[in-house]
Structures are given as structure tokens and as C-alpha cells.
Short mmCIF file of C-alpha atoms and ligand atoms in Angstrom, two decimals:
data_model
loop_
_atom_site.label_atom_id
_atom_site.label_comp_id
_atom_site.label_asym_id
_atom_site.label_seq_id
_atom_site.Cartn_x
_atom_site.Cartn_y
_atom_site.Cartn_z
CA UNK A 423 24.31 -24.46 -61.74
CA UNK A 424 22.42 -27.39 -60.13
CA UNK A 425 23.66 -29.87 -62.65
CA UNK A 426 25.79 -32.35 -60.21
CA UNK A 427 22.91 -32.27 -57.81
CA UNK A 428 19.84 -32.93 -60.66
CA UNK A 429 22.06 -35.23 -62.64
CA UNK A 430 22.37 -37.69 -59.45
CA UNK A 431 18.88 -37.16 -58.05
CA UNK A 432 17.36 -37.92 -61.68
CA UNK A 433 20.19 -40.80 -62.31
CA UNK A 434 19.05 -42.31 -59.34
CA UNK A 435 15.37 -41.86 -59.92
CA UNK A 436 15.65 -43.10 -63.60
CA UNK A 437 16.99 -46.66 -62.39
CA UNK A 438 13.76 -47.06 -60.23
CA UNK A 439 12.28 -45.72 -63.48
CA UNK A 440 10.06 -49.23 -64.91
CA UNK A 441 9.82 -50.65 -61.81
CA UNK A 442 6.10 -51.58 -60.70
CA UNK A 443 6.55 -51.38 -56.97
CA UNK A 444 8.59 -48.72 -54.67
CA UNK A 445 9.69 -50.88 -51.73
CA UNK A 446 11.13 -49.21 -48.84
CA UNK A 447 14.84 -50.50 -49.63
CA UNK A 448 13.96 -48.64 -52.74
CA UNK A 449 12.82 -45.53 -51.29
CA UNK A 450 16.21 -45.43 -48.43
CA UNK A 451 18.18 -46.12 -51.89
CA UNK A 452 16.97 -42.72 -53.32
CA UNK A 453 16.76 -40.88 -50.49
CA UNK A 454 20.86 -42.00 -49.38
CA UNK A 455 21.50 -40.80 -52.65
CA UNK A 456 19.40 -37.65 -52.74
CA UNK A 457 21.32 -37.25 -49.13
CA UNK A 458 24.73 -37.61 -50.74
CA UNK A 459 24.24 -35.22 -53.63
CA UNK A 460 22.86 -32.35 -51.38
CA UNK A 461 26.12 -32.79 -49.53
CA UNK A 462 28.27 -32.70 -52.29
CA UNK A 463 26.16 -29.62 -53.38
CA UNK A 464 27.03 -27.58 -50.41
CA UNK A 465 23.69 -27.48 -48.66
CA UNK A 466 24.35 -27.15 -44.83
CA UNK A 467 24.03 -31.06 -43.00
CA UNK A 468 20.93 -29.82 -40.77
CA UNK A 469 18.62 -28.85 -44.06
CA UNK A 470 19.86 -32.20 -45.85
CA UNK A 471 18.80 -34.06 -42.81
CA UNK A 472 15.22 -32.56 -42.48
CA UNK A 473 14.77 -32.78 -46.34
CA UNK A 474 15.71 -36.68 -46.26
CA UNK A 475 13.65 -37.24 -43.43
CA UNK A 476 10.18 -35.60 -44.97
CA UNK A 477 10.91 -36.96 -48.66
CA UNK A 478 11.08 -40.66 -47.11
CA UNK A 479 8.04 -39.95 -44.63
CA UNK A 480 6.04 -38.92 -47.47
CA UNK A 481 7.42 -41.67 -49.87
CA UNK A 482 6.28 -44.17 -47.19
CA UNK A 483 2.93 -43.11 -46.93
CA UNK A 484 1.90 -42.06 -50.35
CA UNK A 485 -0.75 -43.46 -52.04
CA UNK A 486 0.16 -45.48 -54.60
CA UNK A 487 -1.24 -43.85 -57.81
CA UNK A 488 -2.40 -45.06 -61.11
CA UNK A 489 -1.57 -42.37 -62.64
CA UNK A 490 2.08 -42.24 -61.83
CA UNK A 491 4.69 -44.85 -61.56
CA UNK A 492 6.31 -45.19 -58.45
CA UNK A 493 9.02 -43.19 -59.51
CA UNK A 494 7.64 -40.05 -60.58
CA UNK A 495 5.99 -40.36 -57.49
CA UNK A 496 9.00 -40.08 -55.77
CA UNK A 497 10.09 -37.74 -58.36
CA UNK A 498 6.78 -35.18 -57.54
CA UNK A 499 7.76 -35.45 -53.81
CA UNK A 500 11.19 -33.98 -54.01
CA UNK A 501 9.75 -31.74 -55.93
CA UNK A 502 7.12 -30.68 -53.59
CA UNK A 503 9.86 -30.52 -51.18
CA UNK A 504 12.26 -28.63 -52.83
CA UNK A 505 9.55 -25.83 -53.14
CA UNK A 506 8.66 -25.79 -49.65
CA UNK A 507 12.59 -25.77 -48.52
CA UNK A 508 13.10 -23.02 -51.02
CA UNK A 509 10.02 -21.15 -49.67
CA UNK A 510 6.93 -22.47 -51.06
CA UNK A 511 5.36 -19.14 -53.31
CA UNK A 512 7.43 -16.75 -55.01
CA UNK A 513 8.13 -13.94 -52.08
CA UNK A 514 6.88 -10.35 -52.85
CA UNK A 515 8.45 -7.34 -51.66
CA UNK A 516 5.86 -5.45 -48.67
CA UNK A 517 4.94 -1.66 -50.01
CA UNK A 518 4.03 0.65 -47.29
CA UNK A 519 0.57 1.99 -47.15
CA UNK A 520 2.29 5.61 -47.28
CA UNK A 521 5.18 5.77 -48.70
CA UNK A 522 8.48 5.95 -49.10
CA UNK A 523 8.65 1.85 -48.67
CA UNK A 524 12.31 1.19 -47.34
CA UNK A 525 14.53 -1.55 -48.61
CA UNK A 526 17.26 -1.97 -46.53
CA UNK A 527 20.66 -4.18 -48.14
CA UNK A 528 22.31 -6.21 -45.19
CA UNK A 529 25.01 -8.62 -46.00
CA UNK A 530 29.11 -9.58 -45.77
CA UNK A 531 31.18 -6.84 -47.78
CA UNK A 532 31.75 -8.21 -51.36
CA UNK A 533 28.20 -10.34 -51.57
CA UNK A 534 26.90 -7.95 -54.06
CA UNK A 535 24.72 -5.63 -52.49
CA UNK A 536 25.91 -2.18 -53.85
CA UNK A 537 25.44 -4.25 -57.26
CA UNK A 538 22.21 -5.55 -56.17
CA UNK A 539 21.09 -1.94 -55.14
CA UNK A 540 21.79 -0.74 -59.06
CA UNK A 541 19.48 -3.81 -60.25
CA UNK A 542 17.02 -3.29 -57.40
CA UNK A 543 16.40 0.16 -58.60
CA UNK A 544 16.86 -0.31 -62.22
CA UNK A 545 13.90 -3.41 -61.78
CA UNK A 546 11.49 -1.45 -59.45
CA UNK A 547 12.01 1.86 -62.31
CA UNK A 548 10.78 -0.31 -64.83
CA UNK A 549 7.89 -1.44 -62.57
CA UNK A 550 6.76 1.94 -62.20
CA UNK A 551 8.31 3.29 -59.30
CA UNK A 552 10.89 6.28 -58.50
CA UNK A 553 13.38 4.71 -56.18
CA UNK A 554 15.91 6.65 -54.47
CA UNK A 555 19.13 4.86 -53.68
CA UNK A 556 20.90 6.03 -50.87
CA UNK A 557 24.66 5.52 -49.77
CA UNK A 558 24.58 4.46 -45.75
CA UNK A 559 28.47 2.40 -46.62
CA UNK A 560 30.41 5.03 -45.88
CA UNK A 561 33.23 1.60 -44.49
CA UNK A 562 34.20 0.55 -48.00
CA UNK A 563 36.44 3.89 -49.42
CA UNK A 564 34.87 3.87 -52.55
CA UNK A 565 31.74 2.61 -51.80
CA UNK A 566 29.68 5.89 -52.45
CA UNK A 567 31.22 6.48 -55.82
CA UNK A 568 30.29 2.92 -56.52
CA UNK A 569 26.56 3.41 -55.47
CA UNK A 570 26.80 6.79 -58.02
CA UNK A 571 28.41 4.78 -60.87
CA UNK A 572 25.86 2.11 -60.55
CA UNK A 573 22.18 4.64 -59.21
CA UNK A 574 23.72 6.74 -62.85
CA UNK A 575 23.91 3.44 -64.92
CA UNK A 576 20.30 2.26 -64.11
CA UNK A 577 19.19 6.33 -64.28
CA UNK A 578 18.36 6.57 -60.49
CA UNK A 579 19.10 9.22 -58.14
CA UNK A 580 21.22 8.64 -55.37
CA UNK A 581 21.72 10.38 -51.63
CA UNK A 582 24.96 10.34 -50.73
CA UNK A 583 26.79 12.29 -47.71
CA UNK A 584 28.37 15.62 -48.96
CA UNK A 585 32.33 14.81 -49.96
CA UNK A 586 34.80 16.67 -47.40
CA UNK A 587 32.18 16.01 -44.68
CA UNK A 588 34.68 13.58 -42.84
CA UNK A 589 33.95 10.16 -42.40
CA UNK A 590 29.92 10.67 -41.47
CA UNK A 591 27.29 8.80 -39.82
CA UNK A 592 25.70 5.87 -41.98
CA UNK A 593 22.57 6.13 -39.67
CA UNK A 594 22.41 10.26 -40.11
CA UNK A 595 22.73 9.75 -43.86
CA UNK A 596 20.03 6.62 -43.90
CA UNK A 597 17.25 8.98 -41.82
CA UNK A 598 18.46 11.57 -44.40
CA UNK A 599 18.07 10.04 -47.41
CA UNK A 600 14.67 8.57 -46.29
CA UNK A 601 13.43 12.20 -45.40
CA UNK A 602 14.43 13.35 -48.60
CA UNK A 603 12.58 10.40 -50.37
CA UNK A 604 9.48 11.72 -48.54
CA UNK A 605 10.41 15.54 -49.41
CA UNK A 606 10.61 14.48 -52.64
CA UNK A 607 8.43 12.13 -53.55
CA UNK A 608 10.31 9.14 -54.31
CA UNK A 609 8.34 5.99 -53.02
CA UNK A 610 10.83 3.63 -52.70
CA UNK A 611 14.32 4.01 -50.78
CA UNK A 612 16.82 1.43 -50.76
CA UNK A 613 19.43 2.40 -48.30
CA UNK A 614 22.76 0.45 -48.82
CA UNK A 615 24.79 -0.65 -46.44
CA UNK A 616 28.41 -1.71 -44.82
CA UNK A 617 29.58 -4.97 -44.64
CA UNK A 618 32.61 -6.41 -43.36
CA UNK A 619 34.86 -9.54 -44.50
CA UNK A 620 33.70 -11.92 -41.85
CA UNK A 621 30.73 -12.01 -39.35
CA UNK A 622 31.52 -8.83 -37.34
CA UNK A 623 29.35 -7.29 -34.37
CA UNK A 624 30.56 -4.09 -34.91
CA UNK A 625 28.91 -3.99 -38.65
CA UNK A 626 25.71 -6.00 -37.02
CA UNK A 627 25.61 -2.81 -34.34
CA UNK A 628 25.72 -0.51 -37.12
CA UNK A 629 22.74 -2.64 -39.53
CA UNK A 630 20.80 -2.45 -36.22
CA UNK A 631 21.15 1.02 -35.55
CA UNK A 632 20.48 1.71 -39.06
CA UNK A 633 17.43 -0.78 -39.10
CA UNK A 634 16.07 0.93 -35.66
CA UNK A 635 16.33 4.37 -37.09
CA UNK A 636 14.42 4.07 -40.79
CA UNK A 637 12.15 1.10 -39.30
CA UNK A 638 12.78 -0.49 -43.35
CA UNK A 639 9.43 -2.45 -44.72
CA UNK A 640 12.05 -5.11 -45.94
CA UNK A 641 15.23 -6.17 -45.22
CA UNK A 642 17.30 -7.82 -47.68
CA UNK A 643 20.27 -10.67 -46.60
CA UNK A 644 22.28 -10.81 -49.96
CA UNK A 645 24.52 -13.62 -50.10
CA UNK A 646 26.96 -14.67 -52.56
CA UNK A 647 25.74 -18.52 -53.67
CA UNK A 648 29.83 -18.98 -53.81
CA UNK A 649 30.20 -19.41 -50.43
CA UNK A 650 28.70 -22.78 -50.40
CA UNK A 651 28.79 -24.14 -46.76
CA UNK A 652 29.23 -20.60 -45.13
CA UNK A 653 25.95 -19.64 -46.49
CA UNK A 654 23.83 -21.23 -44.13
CA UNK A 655 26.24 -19.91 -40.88
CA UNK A 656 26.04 -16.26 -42.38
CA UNK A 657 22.95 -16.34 -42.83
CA UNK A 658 22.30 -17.58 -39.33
CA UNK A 659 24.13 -15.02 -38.06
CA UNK A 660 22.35 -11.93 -39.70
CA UNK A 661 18.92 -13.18 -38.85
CA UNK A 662 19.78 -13.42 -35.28
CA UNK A 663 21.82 -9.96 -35.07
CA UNK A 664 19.56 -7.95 -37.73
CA UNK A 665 16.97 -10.10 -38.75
CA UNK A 666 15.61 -9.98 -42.23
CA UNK A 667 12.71 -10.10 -44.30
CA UNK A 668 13.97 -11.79 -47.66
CA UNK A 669 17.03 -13.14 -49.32
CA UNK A 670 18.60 -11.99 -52.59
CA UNK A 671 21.25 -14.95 -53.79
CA UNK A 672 24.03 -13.28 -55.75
CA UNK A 673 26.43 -14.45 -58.06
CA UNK A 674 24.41 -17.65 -59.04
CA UNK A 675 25.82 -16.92 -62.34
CA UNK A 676 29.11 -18.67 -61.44
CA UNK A 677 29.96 -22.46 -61.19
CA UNK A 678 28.10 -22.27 -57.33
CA UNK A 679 26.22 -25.95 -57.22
CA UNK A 680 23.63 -24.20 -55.75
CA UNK A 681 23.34 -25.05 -52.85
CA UNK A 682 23.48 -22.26 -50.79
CA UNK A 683 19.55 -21.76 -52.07
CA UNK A 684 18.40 -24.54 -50.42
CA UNK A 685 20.80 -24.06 -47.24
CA UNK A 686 19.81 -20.32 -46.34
CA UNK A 687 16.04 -20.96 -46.54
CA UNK A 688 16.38 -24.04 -45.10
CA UNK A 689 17.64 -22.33 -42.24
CA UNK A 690 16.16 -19.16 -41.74
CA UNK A 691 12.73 -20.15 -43.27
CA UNK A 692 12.82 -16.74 -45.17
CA UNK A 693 11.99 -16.56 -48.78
CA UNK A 694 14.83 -15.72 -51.28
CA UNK A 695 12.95 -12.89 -53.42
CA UNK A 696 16.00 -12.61 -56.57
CA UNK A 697 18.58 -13.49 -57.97
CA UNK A 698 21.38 -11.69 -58.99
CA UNK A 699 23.26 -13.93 -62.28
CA UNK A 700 26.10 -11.77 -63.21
CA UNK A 701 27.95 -8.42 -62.67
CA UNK A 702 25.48 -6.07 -65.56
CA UNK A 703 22.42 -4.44 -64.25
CA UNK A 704 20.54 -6.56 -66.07
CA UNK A 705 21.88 -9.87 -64.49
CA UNK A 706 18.58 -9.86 -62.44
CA UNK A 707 15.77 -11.99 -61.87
CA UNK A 708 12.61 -12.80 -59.51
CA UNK A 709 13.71 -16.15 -58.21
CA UNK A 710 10.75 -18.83 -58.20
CA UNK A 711 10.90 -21.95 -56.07
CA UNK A 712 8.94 -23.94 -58.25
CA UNK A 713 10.86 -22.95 -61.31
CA UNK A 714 14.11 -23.42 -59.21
CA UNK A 715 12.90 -27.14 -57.69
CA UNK A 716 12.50 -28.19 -61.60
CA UNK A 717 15.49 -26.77 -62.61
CA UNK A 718 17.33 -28.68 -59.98
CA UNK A 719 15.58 -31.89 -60.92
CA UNK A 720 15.31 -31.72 -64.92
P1 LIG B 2001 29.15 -5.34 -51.64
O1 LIG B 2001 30.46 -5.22 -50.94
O2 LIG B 2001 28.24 -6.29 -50.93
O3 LIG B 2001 28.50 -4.02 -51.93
O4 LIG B 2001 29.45 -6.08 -53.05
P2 LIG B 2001 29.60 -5.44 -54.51
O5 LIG B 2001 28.29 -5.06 -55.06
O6 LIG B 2001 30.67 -4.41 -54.51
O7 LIG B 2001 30.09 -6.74 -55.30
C1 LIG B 2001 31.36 -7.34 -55.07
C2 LIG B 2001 31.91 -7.85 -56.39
O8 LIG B 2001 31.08 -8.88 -56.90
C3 LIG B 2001 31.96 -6.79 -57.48
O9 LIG B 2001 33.13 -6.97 -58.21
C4 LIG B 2001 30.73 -7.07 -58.34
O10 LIG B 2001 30.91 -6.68 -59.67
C5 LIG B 2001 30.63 -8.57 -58.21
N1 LIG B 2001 29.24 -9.06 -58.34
C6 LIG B 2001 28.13 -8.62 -57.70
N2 LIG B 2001 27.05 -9.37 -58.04
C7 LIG B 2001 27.49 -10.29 -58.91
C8 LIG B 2001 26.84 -11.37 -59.62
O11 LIG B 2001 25.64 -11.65 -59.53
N3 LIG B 2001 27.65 -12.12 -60.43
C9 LIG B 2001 28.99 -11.88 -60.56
N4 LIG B 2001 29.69 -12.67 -61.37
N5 LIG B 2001 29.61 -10.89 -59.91
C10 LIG B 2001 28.88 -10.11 -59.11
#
């Protein structure tokens, strides 16, 4: 997924690769280069430019080391850095003290988050928890039916607004299905949600009002790592009109370069917790930012 990015960064690093010294003509060399590859990768121009800036600061000033050639100097800095832009540890979802913990999905319609839901719930299952999945979309027609396909497929239940009821109240069924959760004894809700095609305040009104009424533990921005560029703005747009808590990057299964990783927590300086890699409920994984700044360098 990263390969045009690593193969440049590591292309340019191996030709320093032998050399004795690291001058500073050196270091602006692999740093324009690093620059031009996180471009090409997508990653929004305000991230590249703070993550060109710190790897040259700390280039400059690092100690030279006997124990590493100026080069894999360099090549442990961008590594450093890539872990820190992608979040530093591996984020945790927060459990509630008493439960039901709420997970609330926020994100454009078509990022993945009804699919994300199934995964969530299938994952935290096999963890050891009884989620409850509950159907606050009630914009997309079939959107309910897909949450019961998916909550049936990973063996969860799901709350969903009686059928004939009309059109219904997403926040009525959220407060519902997190009552019932309680009722019942499910300790972890994950309460789905509508998005639209494009940045819309209407849907932002609606993840607020939802967000005010079940008070969630976490909030979840899933974005599709497709939308290269457009990541970043999305993303931008959802933490200042819902806020959120933790990313899940979807779709990182297809030919993405990436680089919407780097661009949404470079942005919002929230940690991206998954990763969603393909369109089975077991296309799922904890996403790790040191595992993810190697894979973009090896
Ligand atoms: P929502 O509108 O945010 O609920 O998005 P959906 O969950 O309905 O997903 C939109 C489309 O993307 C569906 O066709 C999914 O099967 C597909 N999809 C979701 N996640 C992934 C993923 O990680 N990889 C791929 N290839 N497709 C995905």
C-alpha cells in the first residue's frame, strides 16, 4: 500500500547508504525527497511540511553515533517520526467504569462504517464482550437491513427501529438501543450512524444530537484511505462539527498509497485505532504506528 512512498524514501536513503559523513546538503537532499514522495502519496501539504521540518531539525542536531551510519540515522528519525505523526502508541478503546461503553460510528456515507460496525462487534465478541449493535441510519434505505445482515454474520444482536414505524428518529432509536443494552446486559453498544455524500451540516446536526443524547465513551471517524487528499479536509471537518475520539481507516486493502494515515492524524492529532483491509468481517485489524512507520519504510 505504501510501496511508492517506502520505495523512494529507502532509494533515497540507500544512496547516502556508505557514506561516512551526513552533511546538511545531504540531509535537505533526503528530506526534498522524503517531501516529494509524501506528496505524491496523498498526504495533505500542511502534515508534509511539519514532518520535513522536524525530520531535518532532528537530522541537524543528532549526535553522530558509532553505532549507526549516518544513514540509518536518518533512517531511525523518520521512523521516529512517522510514529509520532501516526500517533505515537497503539490507541485503546476507553471502557466505562459501568457499563454499557458506547461506540459511536461517525463518518461520510460509503466510508465503511456499517461494515466496520459488523467487524467492531465480531472483534470485541471474540474479546469477551456482548456488544449490541444498534441501527441510528435510518438516511440510507437499506441501511438497517444492512446492519442485520452484517450484526447476523458476526452473531451479534442488533436494535433496530420497528419496520412500518415511518421514517423514525435516529436519536430516539440511539437512547433506545443504549437503554436496552443496559436492560439487558450487553456492555458494549455501538450505535451506527448516517452519513451523507459530501460534508453536510445537516448529517453533522444529527451526529451531534445523537452524540449529546448517548454521551458515547468513543467516537469513531471512519474514513475510506481512497480518498487520498480529501482525507485530511473530512476529517477536519468532523472533528470540528462532532469531534472524535479515534480513527478507523477503511478500505486500506485497495491500491490507496496510504497516505491518508499520515494526513488524518497529522491533522487532527487523534490516534487511528483499526484498520479495516477488505469487505469480509474478518478484514480487520488493530492498526500500530510503529508497525505501520516500518512498513512504510521497509
Ligand atoms: P457506510 O455508508 O459508511 O455505512 O459504508 P458501508 O459499510 O456500507 O461500505 C460502503 C461500501 O464499501 C460497501 O460496498 C462495503 O462492502 C465496502 N467496504 C467497506 N469497508 C471496506 C474495506 O475495508 N475494503 C473494501 N474493499 N471495501 C469495503
Amino acid at each position: 500500500m505504501f510501496d511508492n512512498l517506502s520505495d523512494r524514501i529507502s532509494k533515497t536513503l540507500k544512496g547516502l547508504r556508505g557514506q561516512g559523513r551526513l552533511t546538511e546538503a545531504d540531509i535537505d537532499k533526503t528530506v526534498r525527497e522524503i517531501r516529494r514522495a509524501l506528496l505524491d502519496a496523498d498526504v495533505a501539504v500542511p502534515v508534509v511540511r511539519q514532518f520535513a521540518s522536524r525530520v531535518r531539525e532532528r537530522a541537524l542536531g543528532a549526535e553522530v553515533s558509532k553505532a549507526l551510519n549516518p544513514a540509518q540515522q536518518v533512517v531511525k528519525i523518520v521512523h521516529a517520526e512517522l510514529v509520532e505523526i501516526l500517533g505515537g502508541a497503539t490507541g485503546q478503546l476507553q471502557f466505562a467504569k459501568n457499563p454499557p461503553t458506547v461506540i459511536m460510528l461517525a463518518g461520510l456515507q460509503g466510508a465503511g462504517k456499517t461494515t466496520l460496525a459488523g467487524k467492531l462487534a465480531k472483534h470485541l465478541k471474540e474479546e469477551g464482550h456482548t456488544p449490541l449493535l444498534v441501527a441510528s441510519d435510518l438516511q440510507r434505505p437499506n441501511a438497517v437491513n444492512q446492519l442485520q445482515i452484517v450484526g447476523e454474520r458476526a452473531g451479534v444482536k442488533v436494535f433496530a427501529p420497528e419496520p412500518g414505524n415511518g421514517v423514525g428518529d435516529p436519536v430516539v432509536v440511539a437512547l433506545d438501543g443504549v437503554a436496552t443494552a443496559a436492560r439487558e446486559q450487553y456492555d458494549v453498544v455501538i450505535v451506527d450512524t448516517a452519513g451523507r455524500l459530501g460534508v453536510d451540516e445537516e448529517m453533522m446536526q444529527q451526529a451531534r444530537d445523537i452524540r449529546d443524547a448517548v454521551e458515547p465513551h468513543n467516537i469513531l471517524f471512519v474514513v475510506d484511505a481512497m480518498i487520498g487528499q480529501d482525507a485530511a479536509r473530512v476529517a477536519e471537518a468532523f472533528r470540528d462539527g462532532v469531534g472524535f475520539t479515534g480513527v478507523v481507516l477503511s478500505k486500506l486493502d485497495g491500491d490507496a498509497r496510504g497516505g491518508a494515515a499520515l494526513s488524518v492524524t497529522g491533522i487532527t492529532d487523534r490516534p487511528i485505532l483499526f484498520a479495516s483491509t477488505g469487505e469480509a468481517l474478518g478484514d480487520f485489524e488493530r492498526f500500530h504506528p510503529d508497525r505501520m512507520a516500518s512498513r512504510i519504510l521497509d
